[in-house]
JSON list of C-alpha atoms in Angstrom, two decimals:
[
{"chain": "K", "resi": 1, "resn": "UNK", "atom": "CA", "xyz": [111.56, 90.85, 121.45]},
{"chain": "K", "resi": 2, "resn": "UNK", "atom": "CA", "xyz": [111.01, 94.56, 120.61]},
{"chain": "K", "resi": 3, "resn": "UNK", "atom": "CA", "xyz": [108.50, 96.37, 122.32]},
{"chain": "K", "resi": 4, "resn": "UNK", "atom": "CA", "xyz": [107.09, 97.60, 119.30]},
{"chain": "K", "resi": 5, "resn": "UNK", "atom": "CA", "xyz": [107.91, 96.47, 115.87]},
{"chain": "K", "resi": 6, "resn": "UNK", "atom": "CA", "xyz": [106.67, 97.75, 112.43]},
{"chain": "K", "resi": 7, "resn": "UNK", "atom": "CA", "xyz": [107.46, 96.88, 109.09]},
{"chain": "K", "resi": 8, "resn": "UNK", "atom": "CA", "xyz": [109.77, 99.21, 107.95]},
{"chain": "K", "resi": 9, "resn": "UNK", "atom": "CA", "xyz": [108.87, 99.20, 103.78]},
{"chain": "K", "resi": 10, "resn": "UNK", "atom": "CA", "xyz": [109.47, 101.21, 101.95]},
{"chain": "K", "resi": 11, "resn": "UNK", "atom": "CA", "xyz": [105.62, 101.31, 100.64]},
{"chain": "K", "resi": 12, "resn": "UNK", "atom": "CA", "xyz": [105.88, 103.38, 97.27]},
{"chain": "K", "resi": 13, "resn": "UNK", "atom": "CA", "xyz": [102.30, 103.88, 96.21]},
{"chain": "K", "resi": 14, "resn": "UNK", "atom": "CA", "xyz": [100.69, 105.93, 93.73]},
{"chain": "K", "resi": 15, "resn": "UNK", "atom": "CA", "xyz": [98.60, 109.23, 94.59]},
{"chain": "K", "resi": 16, "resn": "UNK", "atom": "CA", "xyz": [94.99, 107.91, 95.06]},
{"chain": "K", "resi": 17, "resn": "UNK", "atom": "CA", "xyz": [95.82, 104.65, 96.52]},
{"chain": "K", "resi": 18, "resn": "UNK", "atom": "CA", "xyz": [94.89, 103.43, 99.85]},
{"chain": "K", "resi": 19, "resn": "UNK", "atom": "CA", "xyz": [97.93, 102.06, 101.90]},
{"chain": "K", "resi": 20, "resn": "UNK", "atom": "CA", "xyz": [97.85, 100.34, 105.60]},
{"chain": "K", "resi": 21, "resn": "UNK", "atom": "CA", "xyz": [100.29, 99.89, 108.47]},
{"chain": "K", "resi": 22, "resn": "UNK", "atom": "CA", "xyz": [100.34, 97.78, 110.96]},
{"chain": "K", "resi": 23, "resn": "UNK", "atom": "CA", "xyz": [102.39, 98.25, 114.35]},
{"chain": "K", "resi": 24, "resn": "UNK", "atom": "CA", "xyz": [102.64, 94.98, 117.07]},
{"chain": "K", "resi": 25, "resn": "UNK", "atom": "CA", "xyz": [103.25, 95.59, 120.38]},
{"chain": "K", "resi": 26, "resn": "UNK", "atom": "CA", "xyz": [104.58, 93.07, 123.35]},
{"chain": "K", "resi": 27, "resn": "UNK", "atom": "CA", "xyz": [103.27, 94.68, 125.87]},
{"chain": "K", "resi": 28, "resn": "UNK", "atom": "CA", "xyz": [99.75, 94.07, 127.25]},
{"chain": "K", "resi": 29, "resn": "UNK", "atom": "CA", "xyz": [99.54, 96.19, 129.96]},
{"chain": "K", "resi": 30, "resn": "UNK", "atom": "CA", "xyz": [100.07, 99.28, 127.40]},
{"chain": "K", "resi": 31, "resn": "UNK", "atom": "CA", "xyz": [97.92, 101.59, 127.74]},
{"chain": "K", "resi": 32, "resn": "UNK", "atom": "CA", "xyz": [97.92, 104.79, 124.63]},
{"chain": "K", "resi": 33, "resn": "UNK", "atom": "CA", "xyz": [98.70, 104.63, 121.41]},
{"chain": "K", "resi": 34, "resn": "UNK", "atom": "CA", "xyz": [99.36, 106.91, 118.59]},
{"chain": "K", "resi": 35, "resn": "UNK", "atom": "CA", "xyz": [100.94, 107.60, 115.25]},
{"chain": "K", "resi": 36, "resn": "UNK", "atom": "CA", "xyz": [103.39, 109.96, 114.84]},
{"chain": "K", "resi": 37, "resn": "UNK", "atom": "CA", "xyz": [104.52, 111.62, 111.33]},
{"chain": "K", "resi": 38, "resn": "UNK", "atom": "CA", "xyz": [108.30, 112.32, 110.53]},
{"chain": "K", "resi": 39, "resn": "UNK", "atom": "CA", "xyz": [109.81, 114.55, 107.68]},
{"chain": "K", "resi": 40, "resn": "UNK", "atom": "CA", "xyz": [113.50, 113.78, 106.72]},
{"chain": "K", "resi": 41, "resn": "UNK", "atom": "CA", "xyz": [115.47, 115.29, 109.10]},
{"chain": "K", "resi": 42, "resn": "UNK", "atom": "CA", "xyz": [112.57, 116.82, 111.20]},
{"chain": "K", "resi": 43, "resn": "UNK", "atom": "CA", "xyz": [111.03, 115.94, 114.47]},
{"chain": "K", "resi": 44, "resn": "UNK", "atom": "CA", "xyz": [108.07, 113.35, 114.70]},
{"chain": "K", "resi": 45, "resn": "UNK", "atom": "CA", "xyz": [104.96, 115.18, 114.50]},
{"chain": "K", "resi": 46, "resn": "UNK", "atom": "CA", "xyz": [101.37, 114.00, 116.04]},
{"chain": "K", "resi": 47, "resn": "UNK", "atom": "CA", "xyz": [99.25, 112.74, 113.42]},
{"chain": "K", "resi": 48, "resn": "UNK", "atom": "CA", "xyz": [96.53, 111.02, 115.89]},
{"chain": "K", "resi": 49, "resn": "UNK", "atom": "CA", "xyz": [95.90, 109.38, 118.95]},
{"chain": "K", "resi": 50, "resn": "UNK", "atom": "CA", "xyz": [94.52, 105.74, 118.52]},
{"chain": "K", "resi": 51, "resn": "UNK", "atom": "CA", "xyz": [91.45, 104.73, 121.13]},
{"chain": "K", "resi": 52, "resn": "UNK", "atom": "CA", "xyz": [90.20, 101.57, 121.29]},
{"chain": "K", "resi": 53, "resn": "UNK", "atom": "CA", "xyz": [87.20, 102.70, 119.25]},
{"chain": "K", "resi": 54, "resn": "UNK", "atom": "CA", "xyz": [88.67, 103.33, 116.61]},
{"chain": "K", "resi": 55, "resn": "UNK", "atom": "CA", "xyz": [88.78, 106.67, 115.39]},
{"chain": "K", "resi": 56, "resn": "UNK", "atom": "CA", "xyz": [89.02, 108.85, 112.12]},
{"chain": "K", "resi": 57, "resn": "UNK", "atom": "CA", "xyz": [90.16, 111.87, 111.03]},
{"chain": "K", "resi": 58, "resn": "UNK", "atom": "CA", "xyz": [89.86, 112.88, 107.19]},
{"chain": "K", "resi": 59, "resn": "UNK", "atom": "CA", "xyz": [91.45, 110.33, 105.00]},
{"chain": "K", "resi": 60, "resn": "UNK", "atom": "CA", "xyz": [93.22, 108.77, 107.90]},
{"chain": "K", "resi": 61, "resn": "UNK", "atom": "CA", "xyz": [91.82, 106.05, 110.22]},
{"chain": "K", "resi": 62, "resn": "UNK", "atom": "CA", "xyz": [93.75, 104.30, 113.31]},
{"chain": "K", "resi": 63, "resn": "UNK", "atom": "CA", "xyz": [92.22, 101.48, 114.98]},
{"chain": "K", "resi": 64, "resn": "UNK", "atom": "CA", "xyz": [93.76, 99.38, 118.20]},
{"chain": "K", "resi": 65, "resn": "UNK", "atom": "CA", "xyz": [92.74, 95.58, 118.24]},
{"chain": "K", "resi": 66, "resn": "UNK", "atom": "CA", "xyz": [93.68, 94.71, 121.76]},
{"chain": "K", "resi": 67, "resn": "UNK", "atom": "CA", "xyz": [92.97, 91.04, 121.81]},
{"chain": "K", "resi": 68, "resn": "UNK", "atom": "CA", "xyz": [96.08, 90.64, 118.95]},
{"chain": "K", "resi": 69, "resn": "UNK", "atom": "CA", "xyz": [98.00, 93.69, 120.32]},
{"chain": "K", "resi": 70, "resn": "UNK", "atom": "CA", "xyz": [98.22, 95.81, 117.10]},
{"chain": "K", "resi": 71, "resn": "UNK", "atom": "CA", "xyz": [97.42, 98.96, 115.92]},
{"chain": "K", "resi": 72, "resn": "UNK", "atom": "CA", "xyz": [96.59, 100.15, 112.47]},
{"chain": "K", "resi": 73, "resn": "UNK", "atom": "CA", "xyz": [96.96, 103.16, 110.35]},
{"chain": "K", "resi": 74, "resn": "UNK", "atom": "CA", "xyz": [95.04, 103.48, 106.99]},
{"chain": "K", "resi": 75, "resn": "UNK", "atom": "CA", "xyz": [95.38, 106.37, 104.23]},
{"chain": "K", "resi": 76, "resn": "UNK", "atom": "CA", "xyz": [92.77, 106.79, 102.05]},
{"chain": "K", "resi": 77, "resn": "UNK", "atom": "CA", "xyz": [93.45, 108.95, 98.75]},
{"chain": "K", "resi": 78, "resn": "UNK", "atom": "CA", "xyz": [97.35, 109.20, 99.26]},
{"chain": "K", "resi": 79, "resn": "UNK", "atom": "CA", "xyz": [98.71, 112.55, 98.65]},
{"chain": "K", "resi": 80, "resn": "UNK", "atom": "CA", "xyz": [102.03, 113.79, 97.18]},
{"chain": "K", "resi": 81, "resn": "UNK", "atom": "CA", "xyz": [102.41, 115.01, 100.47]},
{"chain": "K", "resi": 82, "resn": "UNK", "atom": "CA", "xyz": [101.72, 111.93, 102.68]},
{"chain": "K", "resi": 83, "resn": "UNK", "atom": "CA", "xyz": [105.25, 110.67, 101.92]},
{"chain": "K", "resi": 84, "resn": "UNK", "atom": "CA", "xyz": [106.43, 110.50, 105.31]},
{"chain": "K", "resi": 85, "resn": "UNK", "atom": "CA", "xyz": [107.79, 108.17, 107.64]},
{"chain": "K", "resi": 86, "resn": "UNK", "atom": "CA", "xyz": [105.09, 106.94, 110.06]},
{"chain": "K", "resi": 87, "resn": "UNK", "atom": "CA", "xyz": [106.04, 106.02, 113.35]},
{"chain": "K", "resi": 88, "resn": "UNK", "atom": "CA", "xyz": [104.28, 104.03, 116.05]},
{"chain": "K", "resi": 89, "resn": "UNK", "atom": "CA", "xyz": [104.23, 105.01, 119.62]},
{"chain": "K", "resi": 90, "resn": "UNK", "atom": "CA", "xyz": [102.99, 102.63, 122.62]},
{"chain": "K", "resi": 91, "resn": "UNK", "atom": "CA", "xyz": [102.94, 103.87, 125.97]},
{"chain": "K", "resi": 92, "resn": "UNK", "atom": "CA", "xyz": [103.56, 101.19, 128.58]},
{"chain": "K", "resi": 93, "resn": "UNK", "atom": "CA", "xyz": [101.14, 101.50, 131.27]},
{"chain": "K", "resi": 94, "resn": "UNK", "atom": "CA", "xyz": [103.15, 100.02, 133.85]},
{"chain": "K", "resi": 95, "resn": "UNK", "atom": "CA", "xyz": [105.61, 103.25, 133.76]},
{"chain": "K", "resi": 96, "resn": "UNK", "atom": "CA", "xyz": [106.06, 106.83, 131.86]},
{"chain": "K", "resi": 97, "resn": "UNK", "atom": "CA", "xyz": [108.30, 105.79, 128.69]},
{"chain": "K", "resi": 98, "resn": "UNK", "atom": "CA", "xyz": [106.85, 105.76, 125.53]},
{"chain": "K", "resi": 99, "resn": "UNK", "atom": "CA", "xyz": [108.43, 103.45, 123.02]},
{"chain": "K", "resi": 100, "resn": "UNK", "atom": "CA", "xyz": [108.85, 104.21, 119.37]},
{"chain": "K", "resi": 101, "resn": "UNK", "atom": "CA", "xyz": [108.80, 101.50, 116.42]},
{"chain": "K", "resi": 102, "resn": "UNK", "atom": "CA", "xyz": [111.37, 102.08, 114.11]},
{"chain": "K", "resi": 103, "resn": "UNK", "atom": "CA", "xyz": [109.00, 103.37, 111.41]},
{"chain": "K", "resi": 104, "resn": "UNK", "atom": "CA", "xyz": [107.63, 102.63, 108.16]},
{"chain": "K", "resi": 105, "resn": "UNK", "atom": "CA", "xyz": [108.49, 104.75, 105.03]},
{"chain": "K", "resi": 106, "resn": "UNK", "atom": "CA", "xyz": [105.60, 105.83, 102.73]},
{"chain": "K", "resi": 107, "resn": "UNK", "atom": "CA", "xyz": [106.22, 107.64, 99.29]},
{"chain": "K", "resi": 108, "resn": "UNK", "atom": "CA", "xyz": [103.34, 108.42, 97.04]},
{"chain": "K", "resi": 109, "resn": "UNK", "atom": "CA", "xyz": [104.32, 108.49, 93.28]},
{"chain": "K", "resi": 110, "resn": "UNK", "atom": "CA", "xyz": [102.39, 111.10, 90.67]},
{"chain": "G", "resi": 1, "resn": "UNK", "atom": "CA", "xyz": [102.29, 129.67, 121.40]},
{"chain": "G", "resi": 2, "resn": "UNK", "atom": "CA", "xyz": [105.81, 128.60, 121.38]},
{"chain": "G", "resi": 3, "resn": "UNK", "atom": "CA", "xyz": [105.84, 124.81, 120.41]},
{"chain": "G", "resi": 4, "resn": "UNK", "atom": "CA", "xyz": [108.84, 122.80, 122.09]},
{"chain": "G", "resi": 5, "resn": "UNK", "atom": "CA", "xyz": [112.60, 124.92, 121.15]},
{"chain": "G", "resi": 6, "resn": "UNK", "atom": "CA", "xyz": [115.91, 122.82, 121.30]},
{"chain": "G", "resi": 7, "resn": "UNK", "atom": "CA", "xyz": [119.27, 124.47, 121.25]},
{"chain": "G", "resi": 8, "resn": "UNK", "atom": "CA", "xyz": [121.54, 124.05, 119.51]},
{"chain": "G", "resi": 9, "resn": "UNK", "atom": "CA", "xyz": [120.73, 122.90, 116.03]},
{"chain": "G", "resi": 10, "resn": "UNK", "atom": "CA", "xyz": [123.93, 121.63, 115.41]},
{"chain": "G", "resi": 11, "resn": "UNK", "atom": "CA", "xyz": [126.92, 120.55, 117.74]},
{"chain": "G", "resi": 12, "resn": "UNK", "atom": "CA", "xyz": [130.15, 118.92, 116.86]},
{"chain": "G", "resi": 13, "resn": "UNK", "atom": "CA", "xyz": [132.18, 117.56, 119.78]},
{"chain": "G", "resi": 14, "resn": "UNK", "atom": "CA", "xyz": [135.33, 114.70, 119.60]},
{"chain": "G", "resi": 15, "resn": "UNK", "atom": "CA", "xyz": [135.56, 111.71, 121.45]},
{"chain": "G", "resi": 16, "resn": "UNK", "atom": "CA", "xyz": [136.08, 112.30, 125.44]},
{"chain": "G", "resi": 17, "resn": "UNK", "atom": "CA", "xyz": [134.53, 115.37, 125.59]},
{"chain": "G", "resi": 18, "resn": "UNK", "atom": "CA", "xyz": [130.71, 116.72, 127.06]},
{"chain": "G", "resi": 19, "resn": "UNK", "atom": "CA", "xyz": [128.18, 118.31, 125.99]},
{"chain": "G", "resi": 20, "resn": "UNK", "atom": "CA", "xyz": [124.93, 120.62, 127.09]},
{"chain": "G", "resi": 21, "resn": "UNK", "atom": "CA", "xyz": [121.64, 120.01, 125.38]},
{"chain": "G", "resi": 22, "resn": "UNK", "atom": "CA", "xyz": [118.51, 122.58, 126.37]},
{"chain": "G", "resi": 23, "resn": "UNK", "atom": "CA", "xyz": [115.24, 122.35, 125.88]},
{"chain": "G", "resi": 24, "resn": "UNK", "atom": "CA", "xyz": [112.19, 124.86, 126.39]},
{"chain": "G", "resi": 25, "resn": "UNK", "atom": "CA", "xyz": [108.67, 123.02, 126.67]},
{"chain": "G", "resi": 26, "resn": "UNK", "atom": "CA", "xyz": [105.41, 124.37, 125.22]},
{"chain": "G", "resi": 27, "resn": "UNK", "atom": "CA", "xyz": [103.74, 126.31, 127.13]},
{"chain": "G", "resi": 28, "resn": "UNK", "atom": "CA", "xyz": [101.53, 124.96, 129.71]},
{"chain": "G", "resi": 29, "resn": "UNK", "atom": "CA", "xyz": [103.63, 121.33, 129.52]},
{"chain": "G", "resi": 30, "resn": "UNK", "atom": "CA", "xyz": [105.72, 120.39, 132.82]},
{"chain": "G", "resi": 31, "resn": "UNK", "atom": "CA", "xyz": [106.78, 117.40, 131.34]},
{"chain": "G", "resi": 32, "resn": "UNK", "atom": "CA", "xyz": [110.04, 116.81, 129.27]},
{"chain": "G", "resi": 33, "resn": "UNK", "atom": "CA", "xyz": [111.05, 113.74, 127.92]},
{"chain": "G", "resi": 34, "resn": "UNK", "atom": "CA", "xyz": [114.66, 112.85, 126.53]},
{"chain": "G", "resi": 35, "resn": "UNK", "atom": "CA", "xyz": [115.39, 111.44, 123.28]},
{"chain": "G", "resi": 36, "resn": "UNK", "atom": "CA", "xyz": [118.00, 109.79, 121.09]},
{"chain": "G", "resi": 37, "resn": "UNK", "atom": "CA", "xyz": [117.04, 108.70, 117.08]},
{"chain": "G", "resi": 38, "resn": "UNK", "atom": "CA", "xyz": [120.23, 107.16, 115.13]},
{"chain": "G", "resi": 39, "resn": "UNK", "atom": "CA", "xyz": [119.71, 107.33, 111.77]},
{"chain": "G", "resi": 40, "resn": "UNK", "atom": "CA", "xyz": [117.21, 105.12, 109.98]},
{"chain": "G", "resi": 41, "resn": "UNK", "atom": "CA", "xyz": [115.88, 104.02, 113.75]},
{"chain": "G", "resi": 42, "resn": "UNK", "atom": "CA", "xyz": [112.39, 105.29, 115.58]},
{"chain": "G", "resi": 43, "resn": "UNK", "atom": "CA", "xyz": [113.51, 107.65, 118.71]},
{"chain": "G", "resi": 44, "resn": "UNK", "atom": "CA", "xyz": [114.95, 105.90, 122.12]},
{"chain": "G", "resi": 45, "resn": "UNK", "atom": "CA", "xyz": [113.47, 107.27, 125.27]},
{"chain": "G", "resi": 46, "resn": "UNK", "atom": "CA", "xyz": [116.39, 108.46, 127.49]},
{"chain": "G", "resi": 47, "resn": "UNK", "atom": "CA", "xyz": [114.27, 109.91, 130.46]},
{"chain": "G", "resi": 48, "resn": "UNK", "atom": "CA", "xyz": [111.41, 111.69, 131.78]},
{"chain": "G", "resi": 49, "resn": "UNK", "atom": "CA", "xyz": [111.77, 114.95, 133.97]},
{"chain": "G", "resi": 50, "resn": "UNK", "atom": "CA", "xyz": [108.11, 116.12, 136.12]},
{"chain": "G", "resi": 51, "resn": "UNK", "atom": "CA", "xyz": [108.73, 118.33, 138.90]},
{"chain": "G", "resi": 52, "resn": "UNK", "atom": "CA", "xyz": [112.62, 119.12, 138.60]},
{"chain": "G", "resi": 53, "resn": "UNK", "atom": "CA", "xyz": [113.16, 114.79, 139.14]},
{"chain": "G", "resi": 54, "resn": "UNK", "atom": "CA", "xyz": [113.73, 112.16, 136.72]},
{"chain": "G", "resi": 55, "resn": "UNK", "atom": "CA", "xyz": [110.68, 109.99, 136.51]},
{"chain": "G", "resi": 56, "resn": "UNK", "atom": "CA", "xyz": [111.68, 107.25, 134.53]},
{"chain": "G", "resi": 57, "resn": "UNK", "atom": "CA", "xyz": [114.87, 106.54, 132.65]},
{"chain": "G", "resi": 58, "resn": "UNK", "atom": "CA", "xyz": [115.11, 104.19, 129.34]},
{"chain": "G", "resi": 59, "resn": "UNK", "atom": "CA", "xyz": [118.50, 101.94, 129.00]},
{"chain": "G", "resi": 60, "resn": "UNK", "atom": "CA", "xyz": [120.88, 104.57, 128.78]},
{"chain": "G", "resi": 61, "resn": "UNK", "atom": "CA", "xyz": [124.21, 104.58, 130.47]},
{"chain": "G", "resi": 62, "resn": "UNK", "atom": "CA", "xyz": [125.14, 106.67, 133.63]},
{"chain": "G", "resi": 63, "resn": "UNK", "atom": "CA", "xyz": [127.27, 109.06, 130.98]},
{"chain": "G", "resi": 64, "resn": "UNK", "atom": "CA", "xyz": [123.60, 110.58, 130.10]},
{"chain": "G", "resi": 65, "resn": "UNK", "atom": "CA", "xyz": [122.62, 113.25, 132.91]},
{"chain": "G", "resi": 66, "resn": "UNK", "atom": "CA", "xyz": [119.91, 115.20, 132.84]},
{"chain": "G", "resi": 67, "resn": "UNK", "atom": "CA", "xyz": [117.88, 118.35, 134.57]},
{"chain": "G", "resi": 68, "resn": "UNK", "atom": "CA", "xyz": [114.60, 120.40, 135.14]},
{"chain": "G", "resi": 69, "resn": "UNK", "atom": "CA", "xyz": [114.50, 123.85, 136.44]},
{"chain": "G", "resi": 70, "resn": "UNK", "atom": "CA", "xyz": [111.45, 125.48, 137.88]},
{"chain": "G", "resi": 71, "resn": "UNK", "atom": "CA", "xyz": [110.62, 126.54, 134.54]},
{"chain": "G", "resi": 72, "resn": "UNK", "atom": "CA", "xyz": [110.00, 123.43, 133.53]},
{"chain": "G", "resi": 73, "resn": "UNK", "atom": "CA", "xyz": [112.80, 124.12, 131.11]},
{"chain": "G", "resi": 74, "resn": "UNK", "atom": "CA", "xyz": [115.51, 121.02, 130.98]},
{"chain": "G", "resi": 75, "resn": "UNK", "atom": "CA", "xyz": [118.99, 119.91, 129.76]},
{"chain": "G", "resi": 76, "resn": "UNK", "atom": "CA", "xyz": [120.09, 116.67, 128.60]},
{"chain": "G", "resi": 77, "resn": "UNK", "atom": "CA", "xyz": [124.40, 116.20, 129.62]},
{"chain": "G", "resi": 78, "resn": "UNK", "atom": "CA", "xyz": [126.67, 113.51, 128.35]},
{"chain": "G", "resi": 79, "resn": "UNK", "atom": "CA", "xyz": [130.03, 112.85, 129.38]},
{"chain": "G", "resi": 80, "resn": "UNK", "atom": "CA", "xyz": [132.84, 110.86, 128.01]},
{"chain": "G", "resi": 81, "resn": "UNK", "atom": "CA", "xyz": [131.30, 111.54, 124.31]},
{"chain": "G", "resi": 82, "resn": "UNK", "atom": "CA", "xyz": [131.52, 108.10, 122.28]},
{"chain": "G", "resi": 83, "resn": "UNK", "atom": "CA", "xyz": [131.39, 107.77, 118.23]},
{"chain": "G", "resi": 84, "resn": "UNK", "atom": "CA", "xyz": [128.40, 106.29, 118.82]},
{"chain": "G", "resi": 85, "resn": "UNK", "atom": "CA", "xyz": [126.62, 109.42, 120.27]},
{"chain": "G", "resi": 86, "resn": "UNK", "atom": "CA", "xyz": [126.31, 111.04, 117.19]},
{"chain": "G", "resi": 87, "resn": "UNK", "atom": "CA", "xyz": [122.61, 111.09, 116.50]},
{"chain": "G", "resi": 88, "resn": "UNK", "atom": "CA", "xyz": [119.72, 113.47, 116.83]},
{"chain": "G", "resi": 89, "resn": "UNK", "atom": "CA", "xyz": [118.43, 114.36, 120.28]},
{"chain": "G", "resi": 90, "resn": "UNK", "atom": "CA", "xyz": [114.66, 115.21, 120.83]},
{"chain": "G", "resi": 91, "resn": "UNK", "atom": "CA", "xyz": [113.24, 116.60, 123.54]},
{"chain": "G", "resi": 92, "resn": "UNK", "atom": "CA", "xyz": [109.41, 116.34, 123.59]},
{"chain": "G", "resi": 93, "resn": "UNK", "atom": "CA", "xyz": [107.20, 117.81, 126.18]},
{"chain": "G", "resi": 94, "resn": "UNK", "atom": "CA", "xyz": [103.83, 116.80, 127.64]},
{"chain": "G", "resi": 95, "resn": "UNK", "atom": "CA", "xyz": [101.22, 117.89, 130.48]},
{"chain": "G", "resi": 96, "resn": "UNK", "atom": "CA", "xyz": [100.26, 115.82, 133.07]},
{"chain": "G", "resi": 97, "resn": "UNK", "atom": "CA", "xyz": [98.54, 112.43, 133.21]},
{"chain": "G", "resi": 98, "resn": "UNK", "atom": "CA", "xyz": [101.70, 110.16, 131.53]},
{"chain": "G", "resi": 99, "resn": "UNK", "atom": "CA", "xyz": [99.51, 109.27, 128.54]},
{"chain": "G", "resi": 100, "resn": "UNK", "atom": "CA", "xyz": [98.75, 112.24, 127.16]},
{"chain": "G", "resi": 101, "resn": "UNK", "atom": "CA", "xyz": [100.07, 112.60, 123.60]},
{"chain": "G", "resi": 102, "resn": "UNK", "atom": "CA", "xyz": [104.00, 114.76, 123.12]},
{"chain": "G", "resi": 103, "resn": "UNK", "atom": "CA", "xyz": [104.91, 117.20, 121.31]},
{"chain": "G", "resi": 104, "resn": "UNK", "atom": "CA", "xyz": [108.64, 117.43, 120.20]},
{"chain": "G", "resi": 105, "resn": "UNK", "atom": "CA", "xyz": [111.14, 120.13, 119.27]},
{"chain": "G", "resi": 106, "resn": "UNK", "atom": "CA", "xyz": [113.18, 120.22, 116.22]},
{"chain": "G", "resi": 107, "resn": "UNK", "atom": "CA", "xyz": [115.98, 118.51, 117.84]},
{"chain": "G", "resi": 108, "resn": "UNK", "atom": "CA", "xyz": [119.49, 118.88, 118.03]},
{"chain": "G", "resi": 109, "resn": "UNK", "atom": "CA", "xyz": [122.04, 117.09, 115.71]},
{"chain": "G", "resi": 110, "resn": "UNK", "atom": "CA", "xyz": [125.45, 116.10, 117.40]},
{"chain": "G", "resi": 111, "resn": "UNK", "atom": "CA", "xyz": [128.40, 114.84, 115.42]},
{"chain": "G", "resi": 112, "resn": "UNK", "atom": "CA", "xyz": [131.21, 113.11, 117.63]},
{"chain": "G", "resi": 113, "resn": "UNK", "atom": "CA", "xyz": [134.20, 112.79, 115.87]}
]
């Protein structure tokens, strides 16, 4: 079983539209989470750390349910320029490596 | 502030052969991480470098070598170059405690033909 798995889409939503992601992870003893943004052919940018809080920043909200081991990313009032590929990151606590899902592609249609 | 720099942007080696990666972390990061994103996957961690040692190493074979200087700077080496090295390399750097968020460079693309 992977360490992190995500369904890869692709979501194609139109600009407005509220999309979700979920990201499972296999590990309980993980300890941070985040999402990470990638461009085609760029490197993954930090979009936001997820705490177990939950926590929000503009249209985007990540939340971390422990008890079912996922995390969640929801975009409120896509944008043009939310098509991305959104990649989940779990950090096992255990040891330093952070493990990557495989990414779920978001395009948001005019 | 100079964000995480990879060089080179490009590299195109054949089968057999070995090649240098190099990576600069942001500054104020000791921390580089290693690494490797096929195309159409999420990024495989290669290894971790804090204090000129490897920290922790993903399932990579021996072929993948790696480095710190005092700098904090790094290089990734592979020998023995296989097809199925071609992918992007990232290096992404971090400070301190291991669960802070990374930041990564822009990579560095290498074609093995």
């Amino acid at each position: 079983r992977k360490e992190v798995e995500q369904d890869p889409g692709p979501f194609n939503v139109p600009e407005g539209a509220t999309v979700a992601f979920n990201c499972t992870y296999s590990n309980s003893a993980s300890q941070s989470f985040f999402w990470y943004r990638q461009d085609c052919r760029k490197e993954p940018k930090l979009l936001m750390s997820v705490y177990s809080s939950g926590n929000e920043d503009g249209r985007f909200t990540a939340q971390l349910n422990r008890a079912s081991q996922y995390i969640s990313l929801l975009i409120r009032d896509s944008k043009l320029s939310d098509s991305a590929t959104y990649l989940c990151v779990v950090n096992i606590g255990t040891g330093n490596q952070f493990y990557f899902g495989t990414g779920t592609s978001l395009t948001v249609i005019p | 502030d100079a964000g995480v720099t990879q060089s080179p942007t490009h590299l195109i080696k054949t089968r057999g052969q070995q090649v240098t990666l190099r990576c600069s972390p942001k500054s104020g990061h000791d921390t580089v991480s290693w690494y490797q994103q096929a195309l159409g996957q999420g990024p495989q961690f290669i290894f971790q470098y804090y204090e000129e040692e490897e920290r922790q190493r993903g399932n990579f074979p021996d072929r993948f070598s790696g480095h710190q200087y005092p700098n904090y700077s790094s290089e990734l080496n592979v020998n023995a170059l296989l097809l199925g090295d071609s992918a992007l390399y990232l290096c992404a750097s971090s400070f301190g405690s291991v669960y802070n968020e990374q930041f990564f460079g822009p990579g560095t693309r290498l074609t093995v033909l």
